[in-house]
Coordinates of C-alpha atoms in Angstrom, one line a residue:
M1 CA 6.6 11.7 -7.1
T2 CA 6.0 15.3 -8.1
R3 CA 3.7 17.0 -5.8
R4 CA 0.3 17.8 -7.4
G5 CA 0.0 21.4 -8.2
S6 CA 3.8 22.0 -8.2
S7 CA 5.6 23.4 -11.2
Q8 CA 6.8 20.9 -13.8
Y9 CA 10.2 22.7 -13.7
A10 CA 12.7 23.0 -10.9
P11 CA 12.9 26.3 -9.0
P12 CA 15.4 28.8 -10.2
G13 CA 18.9 27.8 -9.2
K14 CA 17.9 24.2 -8.8
S15 CA 18.3 21.3 -11.2
Y16 CA 16.7 17.9 -11.8
G17 CA 20.0 16.2 -10.7
P18 CA 22.1 14.4 -13.3
Q19 CA 20.9 15.1 -16.8
R20 CA 19.9 12.1 -18.9
S21 CA 21.9 11.2 -21.9
R22 CA 20.6 12.6 -25.1
D23 CA 21.0 9.1 -26.6
F24 CA 17.6 7.4 -27.1
G25 CA 19.1 3.9 -27.3
W26 CA 17.6 3.2 -23.9
L27 CA 14.0 3.8 -25.0
L28 CA 12.0 0.6 -25.0
E29 CA 9.6 0.2 -27.8
Q30 CA 6.5 -0.9 -26.0
T31 CA 2.8 -0.5 -25.9
F32 CA 2.4 2.2 -23.3
D33 CA -0.4 1.9 -20.8
Y34 CA -0.2 5.5 -19.4
D35 CA -3.0 5.2 -16.9
A36 CA -1.4 2.1 -15.3
A37 CA 2.1 3.6 -15.5
V38 CA 1.3 6.7 -13.5
A39 CA -0.7 5.0 -10.8
D40 CA 0.1 5.7 -7.1
G41 CA -0.2 2.0 -6.6
P42 CA -2.2 -0.9 -8.0
G43 CA -5.7 0.2 -9.0
V44 CA -5.1 3.8 -7.7
P45 CA -5.0 6.1 -10.8
V46 CA -3.6 9.6 -10.7
R47 CA -5.6 12.3 -12.4
L48 CA -2.8 14.2 -14.1
R49 CA -4.5 16.7 -16.4
W50 CA -7.7 18.6 -16.1
R51 CA -9.7 18.6 -12.9
L52 CA -13.4 18.1 -12.9
A53 CA -15.7 21.1 -12.4
E54 CA -16.5 20.2 -8.9
D55 CA -12.9 19.6 -7.9
D56 CA -11.6 22.7 -6.1
G57 CA -8.3 21.2 -5.1
G58 CA -5.5 19.0 -6.3
Q59 CA -3.6 19.6 -9.4
P60 CA -4.4 22.9 -11.2
A61 CA -6.5 22.5 -14.4
L62 CA -4.6 22.9 -17.7
F63 CA -7.4 25.0 -19.0
D64 CA -10.3 26.8 -17.2
D65 CA -13.7 27.6 -18.7
D66 CA -12.4 30.9 -20.2
E67 CA -9.5 28.9 -21.9
L68 CA -11.9 26.7 -23.8
L69 CA -11.7 28.7 -26.9
D70 CA -14.4 27.2 -29.2
R71 CA -15.9 24.1 -30.7
H72 CA -15.5 23.1 -34.4
V73 CA -17.9 20.6 -36.0
G74 CA -16.1 18.2 -38.3
R75 CA -16.9 18.0 -42.0
G76 CA -16.0 15.7 -44.8
E77 CA -13.9 12.8 -43.4
F78 CA -14.3 14.3 -39.9
Q79 CA -18.1 14.4 -40.1
G80 CA -19.8 13.4 -36.8
L81 CA -16.8 14.6 -34.8
E82 CA -16.5 17.8 -32.6
F83 CA -13.1 19.3 -31.9
L84 CA -12.8 21.2 -28.6
H85 CA -10.1 23.8 -29.1
V86 CA -8.3 24.5 -25.8
N87 CA -5.3 26.6 -24.6
A88 CA -3.2 24.2 -22.5
R89 CA -1.2 25.7 -19.7
R90 CA 1.7 23.4 -20.4
V91 CA 2.4 20.8 -23.0
I92 CA 5.6 19.1 -21.9
N93 CA 4.5 17.0 -19.0
E94 CA 6.7 15.2 -16.5
V95 CA 6.0 11.6 -15.7
P96 CA 5.8 10.9 -11.9
A97 CA 9.0 9.5 -10.4
A98 CA 7.1 6.3 -9.4
S99 CA 6.3 5.6 -13.0
R100 CA 7.6 2.4 -14.7
M101 CA 8.0 4.3 -18.0
P102 CA 11.6 4.5 -19.3
F103 CA 11.2 8.2 -20.0
R104 CA 10.6 11.3 -18.0
Y105 CA 8.9 13.8 -20.2
T106 CA 6.0 13.4 -22.7
I107 CA 4.0 15.5 -25.2
N108 CA 0.4 14.7 -26.2
A109 CA -1.3 17.3 -28.4
Y110 CA -4.6 15.5 -28.6
R111 CA -7.0 13.8 -26.2
G112 CA -9.8 11.4 -27.1
C113 CA -10.4 9.0 -29.9
S114 CA -13.0 8.9 -32.7
H115 CA -12.8 5.1 -33.1
A116 CA -14.6 4.1 -29.9
C117 CA -17.7 2.0 -30.3
S118 CA -21.0 2.5 -28.4
Y119 CA -23.3 -0.4 -27.6
C120 CA -26.4 1.3 -26.3
I121 CA -30.0 0.7 -25.6
G122 CA -33.2 2.8 -25.1
A123 CA -33.5 4.9 -21.9
D124 CA -36.6 2.9 -20.7
T125 CA -35.1 -0.5 -21.1
P126 CA -35.8 -2.5 -17.8
I127 CA -32.6 -3.9 -16.3
L128 CA -32.8 -6.9 -13.9
M129 CA -31.5 -5.9 -10.4
A130 CA -29.9 -8.3 -8.0
D131 CA -32.9 -8.1 -5.7
G132 CA -35.2 -9.3 -8.4
R133 CA -36.8 -6.0 -9.3
V134 CA -36.2 -4.1 -12.5
R135 CA -35.1 -0.5 -13.1
A136 CA -34.8 1.6 -16.3
V137 CA -31.2 1.8 -17.5
A138 CA -31.4 5.6 -17.5
D139 CA -32.0 5.4 -13.7
L140 CA -29.0 3.2 -12.9
R141 CA -26.0 4.6 -11.1
P142 CA -22.5 3.2 -10.3
G143 CA -22.6 0.9 -7.3
D144 CA -26.0 -0.5 -8.1
Q145 CA -26.1 -4.3 -8.0
V146 CA -27.5 -6.0 -11.1
V147 CA -27.7 -9.5 -12.6
G148 CA -25.0 -10.5 -15.1
T149 CA -23.5 -13.7 -16.4
E150 CA -20.1 -15.4 -16.3
R151 CA -18.6 -18.2 -18.3
D152 CA -18.1 -21.5 -16.4
G153 CA -16.3 -23.9 -18.8
N154 CA -18.8 -24.5 -21.6
Y155 CA -21.6 -23.0 -19.7
R156 CA -22.8 -19.6 -18.4
R157 CA -24.1 -18.9 -15.0
Y158 CA -26.0 -15.9 -13.6
R159 CA -24.0 -13.7 -11.2
T160 CA -24.6 -10.6 -9.1
T161 CA -22.4 -7.8 -10.4
P162 CA -21.9 -4.1 -9.7
V163 CA -22.6 -1.2 -12.1
L164 CA -19.2 0.5 -12.7
A165 CA -20.3 3.3 -15.0
Q166 CA -23.3 4.7 -16.7
W167 CA -23.6 7.3 -19.5
S168 CA -25.8 8.4 -22.4
T169 CA -25.3 9.2 -26.1
R170 CA -27.5 9.6 -29.2
K171 CA -27.6 6.9 -31.9
P172 CA -29.9 5.8 -34.8
A173 CA -32.5 3.5 -33.2
Y174 CA -33.6 0.0 -34.1
Q175 CA -36.5 -2.0 -32.7
V176 CA -36.0 -5.8 -32.2
V177 CA -39.2 -7.8 -31.5
L178 CA -39.1 -11.3 -30.0
E179 CA -41.6 -14.2 -30.1
D180 CA -42.9 -13.4 -26.6
G181 CA -43.7 -9.8 -27.6
T182 CA -40.6 -8.3 -26.0
E183 CA -39.6 -5.1 -27.7
L184 CA -36.0 -4.0 -27.5
V185 CA -34.8 -0.5 -28.7
A186 CA -31.1 -0.4 -29.3
S187 CA -28.4 1.0 -31.5
G188 CA -27.2 -1.1 -34.4
D189 CA -23.9 -1.6 -32.6
H190 CA -25.5 -3.1 -29.5
R191 CA -24.9 -6.9 -28.9
F192 CA -27.2 -9.5 -27.5
L193 CA -26.3 -13.0 -26.6
T194 CA -27.9 -15.6 -28.9
D195 CA -27.6 -19.4 -29.0
R196 CA -24.9 -18.8 -31.6
G197 CA -22.9 -16.3 -29.6
W198 CA -22.8 -12.6 -29.3
K199 CA -24.4 -10.7 -32.2
H200 CA -24.8 -7.0 -33.1
V201 CA -28.3 -5.7 -33.9
T202 CA -27.4 -4.9 -37.5
N203 CA -24.5 -5.2 -39.9
T204 CA -22.2 -2.2 -40.2
E205 CA -23.4 0.9 -42.1
R206 CA -20.9 0.3 -44.9
G207 CA -22.1 -3.3 -45.2
Q208 CA -18.9 -4.8 -43.8
D209 CA -19.6 -8.3 -42.6
R210 CA -20.0 -8.8 -38.8
A211 CA -22.1 -11.2 -36.8
H212 CA -25.5 -9.6 -36.5
L213 CA -29.1 -10.7 -35.7
T214 CA -31.3 -12.3 -38.3
L215 CA -34.8 -13.8 -38.1
N216 CA -33.2 -17.2 -37.6
D217 CA -31.7 -16.3 -34.3
R218 CA -32.9 -16.9 -30.8
V219 CA -31.6 -14.7 -28.0
V220 CA -30.7 -16.0 -24.6
G221 CA -32.0 -14.8 -21.2
T222 CA -34.6 -15.1 -18.5
G223 CA -37.5 -13.8 -20.6
R224 CA -39.3 -10.7 -19.5
S225 CA -42.0 -12.6 -17.5
H226 CA -39.7 -15.1 -15.7
P227 CA -38.5 -14.6 -12.1
A228 CA -35.0 -13.5 -11.3
P229 CA -32.6 -16.4 -11.3
D230 CA -30.5 -17.3 -8.2
P231 CA -26.7 -16.6 -8.5
G232 CA -25.0 -19.6 -9.9
T233 CA -28.0 -20.8 -11.9
L234 CA -27.2 -22.0 -15.4
V235 CA -28.2 -19.5 -18.2
K236 CA -30.9 -21.4 -20.0
S237 CA -34.6 -20.8 -20.6
D238 CA -37.6 -22.2 -22.3
A239 CA -39.0 -18.7 -23.0
P240 CA -39.9 -18.0 -26.6
L241 CA -37.1 -15.6 -27.5
G242 CA -36.8 -16.1 -31.2
V243 CA -36.2 -12.9 -33.2
V244 CA -39.4 -11.9 -35.1
S245 CA -38.4 -8.5 -36.6
I246 CA -35.5 -6.0 -36.7
E247 CA -36.6 -2.6 -38.0
P248 CA -35.0 0.9 -38.1
L249 CA -37.0 3.6 -36.4
G250 CA -35.7 6.2 -38.8
H251 CA -34.4 8.6 -36.2
E252 CA -31.8 9.0 -33.4
L253 CA -32.9 8.5 -29.8
P254 CA -31.1 9.1 -26.5
M255 CA -29.4 5.8 -25.7
Y256 CA -27.9 4.6 -22.4
D257 CA -25.3 2.0 -21.5
I258 CA -23.6 0.7 -18.4
T259 CA -20.3 -1.1 -17.6
T260 CA -20.6 -4.0 -15.2
G261 CA -18.1 -6.2 -13.4
T262 CA -19.1 -9.2 -15.6
G263 CA -19.2 -7.3 -18.8
D264 CA -23.0 -7.8 -19.4
F265 CA -26.4 -7.4 -17.8
I266 CA -30.0 -8.5 -18.4
A267 CA -32.0 -6.1 -20.5
N268 CA -35.7 -6.8 -20.7
G269 CA -35.0 -10.4 -20.1
V270 CA -32.2 -10.8 -22.6
V271 CA -28.5 -11.1 -21.9
S272 CA -27.0 -7.9 -23.2
H273 CA -23.3 -6.9 -23.7
N274 CA -22.1 -3.7 -22.2
C275 CA -19.7 -1.1 -23.6
F276 CA -16.1 -0.7 -22.4
A277 CA -15.5 2.8 -23.8
R278 CA -12.4 3.9 -22.0
P279 CA -13.1 6.6 -19.4
T280 CA -10.1 8.8 -20.5
H281 CA -12.4 11.8 -21.0
D282 CA -13.6 11.6 -17.4
Y283 CA -10.7 13.5 -16.0
L284 CA -11.2 16.2 -18.6
G285 CA -14.6 17.0 -17.3
L286 CA -16.3 15.3 -20.3
N287 CA -18.5 12.3 -20.1
I288 CA -17.3 8.9 -21.3
G289 CA -20.2 8.3 -23.7
E290 CA -20.9 10.7 -26.5
D291 CA -18.0 12.9 -25.6
F292 CA -15.5 10.1 -25.9
D293 CA -16.9 9.1 -29.3
R294 CA -17.3 12.5 -30.8
R295 CA -15.3 15.1 -29.0
I296 CA -11.6 15.4 -29.5
V297 CA -9.7 17.8 -27.3
V298 CA -7.1 19.7 -29.4
K299 CA -4.5 21.7 -27.7
V300 CA -4.4 24.4 -30.4
N301 CA -1.6 26.3 -28.6
A302 CA 0.6 23.2 -28.3
V303 CA 3.3 24.4 -30.7
E304 CA 3.5 27.8 -29.1
R305 CA 3.7 26.3 -25.6
V306 CA 6.4 23.8 -26.6
R307 CA 8.5 26.6 -28.0
A308 CA 8.1 28.6 -24.8
E309 CA 8.8 25.7 -22.5
L310 CA 11.9 24.6 -24.5
A311 CA 13.2 28.2 -24.2
D312 CA 12.8 28.3 -20.5
A313 CA 16.1 28.6 -18.7
R314 CA 15.1 25.8 -16.3
W315 CA 14.7 23.3 -19.2
H316 CA 17.7 21.1 -19.6
G317 CA 17.0 19.6 -23.0
E318 CA 16.0 16.2 -21.7
P319 CA 14.6 13.6 -24.1
I320 CA 10.8 13.8 -24.8
A321 CA 8.6 10.9 -25.8
M322 CA 5.6 11.3 -28.0
G323 CA 2.9 8.6 -28.6
T324 CA 2.8 7.6 -24.9
N325 CA -0.9 8.1 -24.5
T326 CA -2.4 9.0 -27.9
D327 CA -1.0 8.4 -31.3
P328 CA 0.6 11.8 -32.5
Y329 CA -0.3 10.8 -36.0
Q330 CA -4.0 10.0 -35.4
R331 CA -6.6 11.3 -37.9
A332 CA -6.8 14.7 -36.2
E333 CA -3.2 15.3 -37.2
G334 CA -4.3 15.5 -40.8
K335 CA -6.5 18.5 -39.9
Y336 CA -4.4 20.3 -37.3
R337 CA -0.7 19.4 -38.1
L338 CA 0.2 20.0 -34.4
T339 CA 2.7 17.1 -34.3
R340 CA 4.5 18.7 -37.4
G341 CA 4.8 22.0 -35.5
I342 CA 6.0 20.3 -32.4
V343 CA 8.6 18.3 -34.3
D344 CA 9.8 21.6 -35.9
A345 CA 10.2 23.2 -32.5
L346 CA 12.1 20.2 -31.1
V347 CA 14.4 20.1 -34.1
E348 CA 15.1 23.9 -33.9
A349 CA 16.0 23.5 -30.2
D350 CA 18.2 20.5 -30.9
N351 CA 16.1 18.7 -28.3
P352 CA 16.1 14.8 -28.5
F353 CA 12.8 13.1 -28.9
S354 CA 11.1 9.8 -29.9
I355 CA 7.9 8.9 -31.6
L356 CA 5.8 5.7 -31.2
T357 CA 3.1 5.4 -33.8
K358 CA 1.0 2.9 -35.8
S359 CA 0.3 5.4 -38.6
T360 CA 2.1 5.9 -41.9
L361 CA 1.2 9.6 -41.6
V362 CA 4.6 9.9 -40.0
L363 CA 6.1 9.9 -43.5
G364 CA 4.5 13.3 -44.1
D365 CA 7.1 14.7 -41.7
L366 CA 10.0 12.7 -43.1
D367 CA 12.1 15.8 -44.1
R368 CA 11.7 17.3 -40.7
L369 CA 12.5 14.1 -38.9
A370 CA 15.6 13.6 -41.1
E371 CA 16.8 17.2 -40.3
G372 CA 16.3 16.4 -36.6
A373 CA 18.3 13.2 -36.8
R374 CA 21.2 15.2 -38.3
R375 CA 21.1 17.7 -35.4
T376 CA 20.2 15.6 -32.3
S377 CA 19.0 12.2 -31.2
V378 CA 15.7 11.3 -32.9
R379 CA 14.1 7.9 -32.7
T380 CA 10.9 6.6 -34.3
N381 CA 9.2 3.3 -33.7
L382 CA 6.4 1.6 -35.7
S383 CA 4.1 -0.9 -34.0
I384 CA 3.5 -3.9 -36.3
G385 CA 1.8 -6.8 -34.5
T386 CA 1.4 -9.2 -37.4
L387 CA 1.6 -9.6 -41.2
D388 CA -1.1 -12.2 -41.1
E389 CA -3.9 -10.7 -43.3
S390 CA -6.8 -12.5 -41.5
V391 CA -5.6 -11.6 -38.0
W392 CA -4.9 -8.0 -38.9
R393 CA -8.3 -7.5 -40.6
T394 CA -10.1 -8.9 -37.5
S395 CA -8.0 -7.4 -34.8
E396 CA -6.8 -4.0 -36.2
P397 CA -9.1 -3.1 -39.1
G398 CA -8.7 0.6 -38.5
T399 CA -4.9 0.7 -38.8
P400 CA -2.8 1.0 -41.9
H401 CA -1.9 -2.3 -43.6
P402 CA 1.1 -3.8 -41.8
R403 CA 3.0 -4.0 -45.1
Q404 CA 2.6 -0.3 -45.5
R405 CA 4.0 0.1 -42.0
V406 CA 7.0 -2.1 -42.9
A407 CA 7.6 0.2 -46.0
A408 CA 7.5 3.2 -43.7
V409 CA 10.2 1.6 -41.5
A410 CA 12.4 1.3 -44.6
R411 CA 11.7 4.9 -45.8
L412 CA 12.5 6.3 -42.4
N413 CA 15.8 4.5 -42.0
E414 CA 16.8 5.2 -45.6
A415 CA 16.3 8.9 -44.8
G416 CA 18.6 8.7 -41.8
V417 CA 15.8 8.6 -39.2
P418 CA 16.5 5.6 -36.9
C419 CA 13.3 3.5 -36.8
G420 CA 12.7 0.3 -34.8
V421 CA 9.8 -2.0 -34.7
L422 CA 7.6 -3.1 -31.8
I423 CA 6.0 -6.5 -32.6
A424 CA 2.9 -5.9 -30.4
P425 CA 0.5 -6.8 -29.2
V426 CA 1.2 -10.5 -29.9
L427 CA -2.1 -12.3 -29.5
P428 CA -1.8 -15.8 -28.0
G429 CA -3.1 -18.4 -30.3
L430 CA -3.6 -15.9 -33.1
S431 CA -0.3 -14.2 -34.0
D432 CA 2.2 -16.0 -31.8
H433 CA 3.1 -18.9 -34.0
P434 CA 6.8 -19.0 -34.8
D435 CA 6.1 -18.8 -38.6
Q436 CA 4.0 -15.7 -38.0
L437 CA 6.6 -14.0 -35.8
E438 CA 9.4 -15.0 -38.3
A439 CA 7.5 -13.3 -41.1
V440 CA 7.4 -10.0 -39.1
V441 CA 11.0 -10.2 -38.1
E442 CA 12.2 -11.0 -41.6
A443 CA 10.3 -8.1 -43.0
C444 CA 11.5 -5.7 -40.4
V445 CA 15.2 -6.7 -40.7
E446 CA 14.9 -6.4 -44.4
A447 CA 13.4 -3.0 -44.0
G448 CA 16.5 -1.9 -42.0
A449 CA 14.8 -1.7 -38.5
V450 CA 17.5 -0.6 -36.0
S451 CA 15.8 -2.6 -33.2
V452 CA 13.1 -5.2 -32.8
S453 CA 11.1 -5.8 -29.6
T454 CA 8.0 -7.6 -28.6
N455 CA 5.1 -7.5 -26.1
A456 CA 2.3 -9.9 -25.6
L457 CA -1.3 -8.7 -25.2
H458 CA -2.0 -6.8 -22.0
L459 CA -5.6 -7.4 -20.7
R460 CA -6.1 -4.7 -18.1
P461 CA -9.6 -4.5 -16.4
G462 CA -12.3 -3.4 -18.8
V463 CA -10.2 -4.3 -21.9
R464 CA -10.1 -7.9 -20.7
Q465 CA -13.9 -8.3 -20.7
H466 CA -14.2 -6.4 -24.0
Y467 CA -11.5 -8.5 -25.7
L468 CA -12.8 -11.8 -24.4
A469 CA -16.3 -10.9 -25.7
W470 CA -14.8 -10.2 -29.1
L471 CA -12.8 -13.4 -28.9
E472 CA -15.9 -15.4 -28.0
Q473 CA -17.6 -14.0 -31.1
T474 CA -14.7 -14.3 -33.5
Y475 CA -12.5 -17.2 -32.2
P476 CA -14.7 -19.0 -29.5
D477 CA -12.3 -21.9 -29.3
L478 CA -9.7 -19.7 -27.8
V479 CA -11.8 -18.2 -24.9
D480 CA -10.9 -20.9 -22.4
V481 CA -7.2 -20.7 -23.4
Y482 CA -7.1 -17.0 -22.6
Q483 CA -9.0 -17.3 -19.4
R484 CA -6.5 -19.9 -18.2
R485 CA -3.4 -18.0 -19.3
Y486 CA -4.6 -14.7 -18.0
R487 CA -6.3 -16.0 -14.9
R488 CA -3.9 -14.4 -12.4
S489 CA -2.9 -11.2 -14.1
A490 CA -3.4 -8.8 -16.9
Y491 CA -0.2 -10.1 -18.3
L492 CA 1.0 -13.5 -19.5
P493 CA 3.0 -15.4 -16.9
S494 CA 6.6 -14.3 -16.8
A495 CA 7.8 -17.6 -18.2
D496 CA 5.6 -17.2 -21.2
Q497 CA 6.8 -13.6 -21.7
R498 CA 10.5 -14.7 -21.5
Q499 CA 9.8 -17.5 -24.0
L500 CA 8.3 -15.0 -26.4
S501 CA 11.2 -12.6 -26.1
A502 CA 13.7 -15.4 -26.5
L503 CA 11.9 -16.7 -29.6
V504 CA 12.0 -13.2 -31.2
A505 CA 15.7 -12.9 -30.3
R506 CA 16.5 -16.2 -32.0
L507 CA 14.5 -15.1 -35.1
V508 CA 16.4 -11.8 -35.3
D509 CA 19.7 -13.6 -35.0
A510 CA 18.7 -16.0 -37.8
A511 CA 17.5 -13.1 -40.0
L512 CA 20.7 -11.1 -39.5
T513 CA 22.8 -14.2 -40.2
R514 CA 21.0 -14.8 -43.5
R515 CA 21.7 -11.2 -44.5
G516 CA 25.4 -11.6 -43.6
G517 CA 25.1 -9.1 -40.7
G518 CA 26.3 -11.3 -37.9
T519 CA 24.3 -11.5 -34.7
R520 CA 22.9 -8.9 -32.3
P521 CA 24.7 -8.3 -29.0
S522 CA 24.5 -11.3 -26.7
T523 CA 22.5 -9.5 -24.1
T524 CA 19.0 -8.0 -24.6
D525 CA 18.9 -6.3 -21.2
R526 CA 18.3 -2.6 -21.3
V527 CA 21.3 -0.6 -19.9
L528 CA 20.4 2.5 -17.9
T529 CA 22.2 5.6 -19.1
P530 CA 23.7 8.1 -16.7
G531 CA 21.1 10.0 -14.8
E532 CA 18.2 7.7 -15.7
R533 CA 16.0 6.7 -12.9
P534 CA 15.9 2.9 -12.5
A535 CA 12.5 1.4 -12.6
P536 CA 11.0 0.2 -9.3
N537 CA 11.2 -3.5 -8.5
R538 CA 8.3 -5.3 -10.1
P539 CA 6.3 -8.2 -8.7
E540 CA 5.7 -11.3 -10.8
T541 CA 2.4 -9.9 -12.1
A542 CA 3.8 -6.5 -13.0
E543 CA 4.1 -5.0 -16.5
P544 CA 6.7 -6.9 -18.5
T545 CA 9.8 -5.2 -19.8
S546 CA 10.1 -5.3 -23.6
A547 CA 13.5 -6.5 -24.5
Q548 CA 14.9 -4.2 -27.2
L549 CA 17.2 -6.0 -29.6
D550 CA 19.8 -3.6 -31.0
L551 CA 20.4 -4.9 -34.5
G552 CA 23.6 -2.9 -35.0
I553 CA 22.4 -1.6 -38.3

């Protein structure tokens, strides 16, 4: 592994060893979990980028305080966002040698995401502690022991659980009043457990339908005046917890939330769902609450730095992967066009690169990508998990319609830009039926996809609890199925993964045969090109390899 603080380039006169092939045929189209990929070991993440203010050692910061140029408040479609303009010290970053990723260098011009949800409650809300006392949510800290709940078959039981994180933000406030006089102040996005499942405080601001509280609901919990339950006790209560009123307070208030080991906690006697906003801003020196929601780090000098780093005599022109951490064609690209500038720089330098995206914004750079494909090895990959309208609308409502992504695959390939498809994430019980997978394969083959690969859903810690809570609200009959299939790992059992890959392989063969294109090569194993580092041996529960099916188109 590269020593922290060392240069990303080899010293003068030295080289990286055998250079990788400039052919991107080896690149696996997969859903990249960068944090897991660069871990020193299981559960030991490496902070690769910016150090926290109090960290005086380790890897140098990519930007210091004097390199944080300015802040821009978003307007129009970006209203509510704040863009932090920074000068990055380097933009082409080397993946540690221990990484499982099938590439060595990456570029990410943006950090942060404006799509994160916050499920927050008022600062004074009393939280039930493991010792039976209560403490305001604003006073909780990581490591504190609180009371949460855990599913046990068709029931729930109270459990002691640790606080993993705590943060604050500002949200429009609502007051929920219960029959016993309990008053709960929360954001409209917050969820409480009712006798009909998890429900948000209100519907969405745009009126889009989602499960939310009404005056016919009864929330679940201990009740504010009942003693703390013993661990293992069934979650049931005779307390009068019917919803009496739900009223907007008409202004924003400081809101607090926590992440716990069970994914919930007891707020003023009511079982309350916590937020799983990803802590990706933590290593940037930003908090994981309001900063994650509203602050996007923009490396405004990314194009300039890429040009300089490509021109460095120590750079050997190795392939660069984009889209490994954040989508290079996320909303911010419509404002800053950094990816466009980076693509121009890579094309001018004849440097091979690949792009993984879910966004049809990639078509805005079609001419540049086509020019690059004429000069060097360029590969694009679109992620299309399903064509099922109902599954897409519930699981990926913020992404372009999958049919639009299929059309983008066709346009890229027609323009001479090789484009494959990643069928991922495949959701067990929702999008894994052979008919559903066949529909995606048929559409992708028809669109001229140069490869098709697949990955099942990956439920890493944090995401697991968040996804299961969403599943319980949306498809409750599948919760037990997921808990059983993912009980030992964040991944499906290897046998299930092989079965999924084999099914997609057969569907691809059938689709090619119907088109008169023969069959794909008999093996779906990835072949390492000269100079490529082999991935370390993986245990049974390790991240699955996505089998890329070269369609020979």
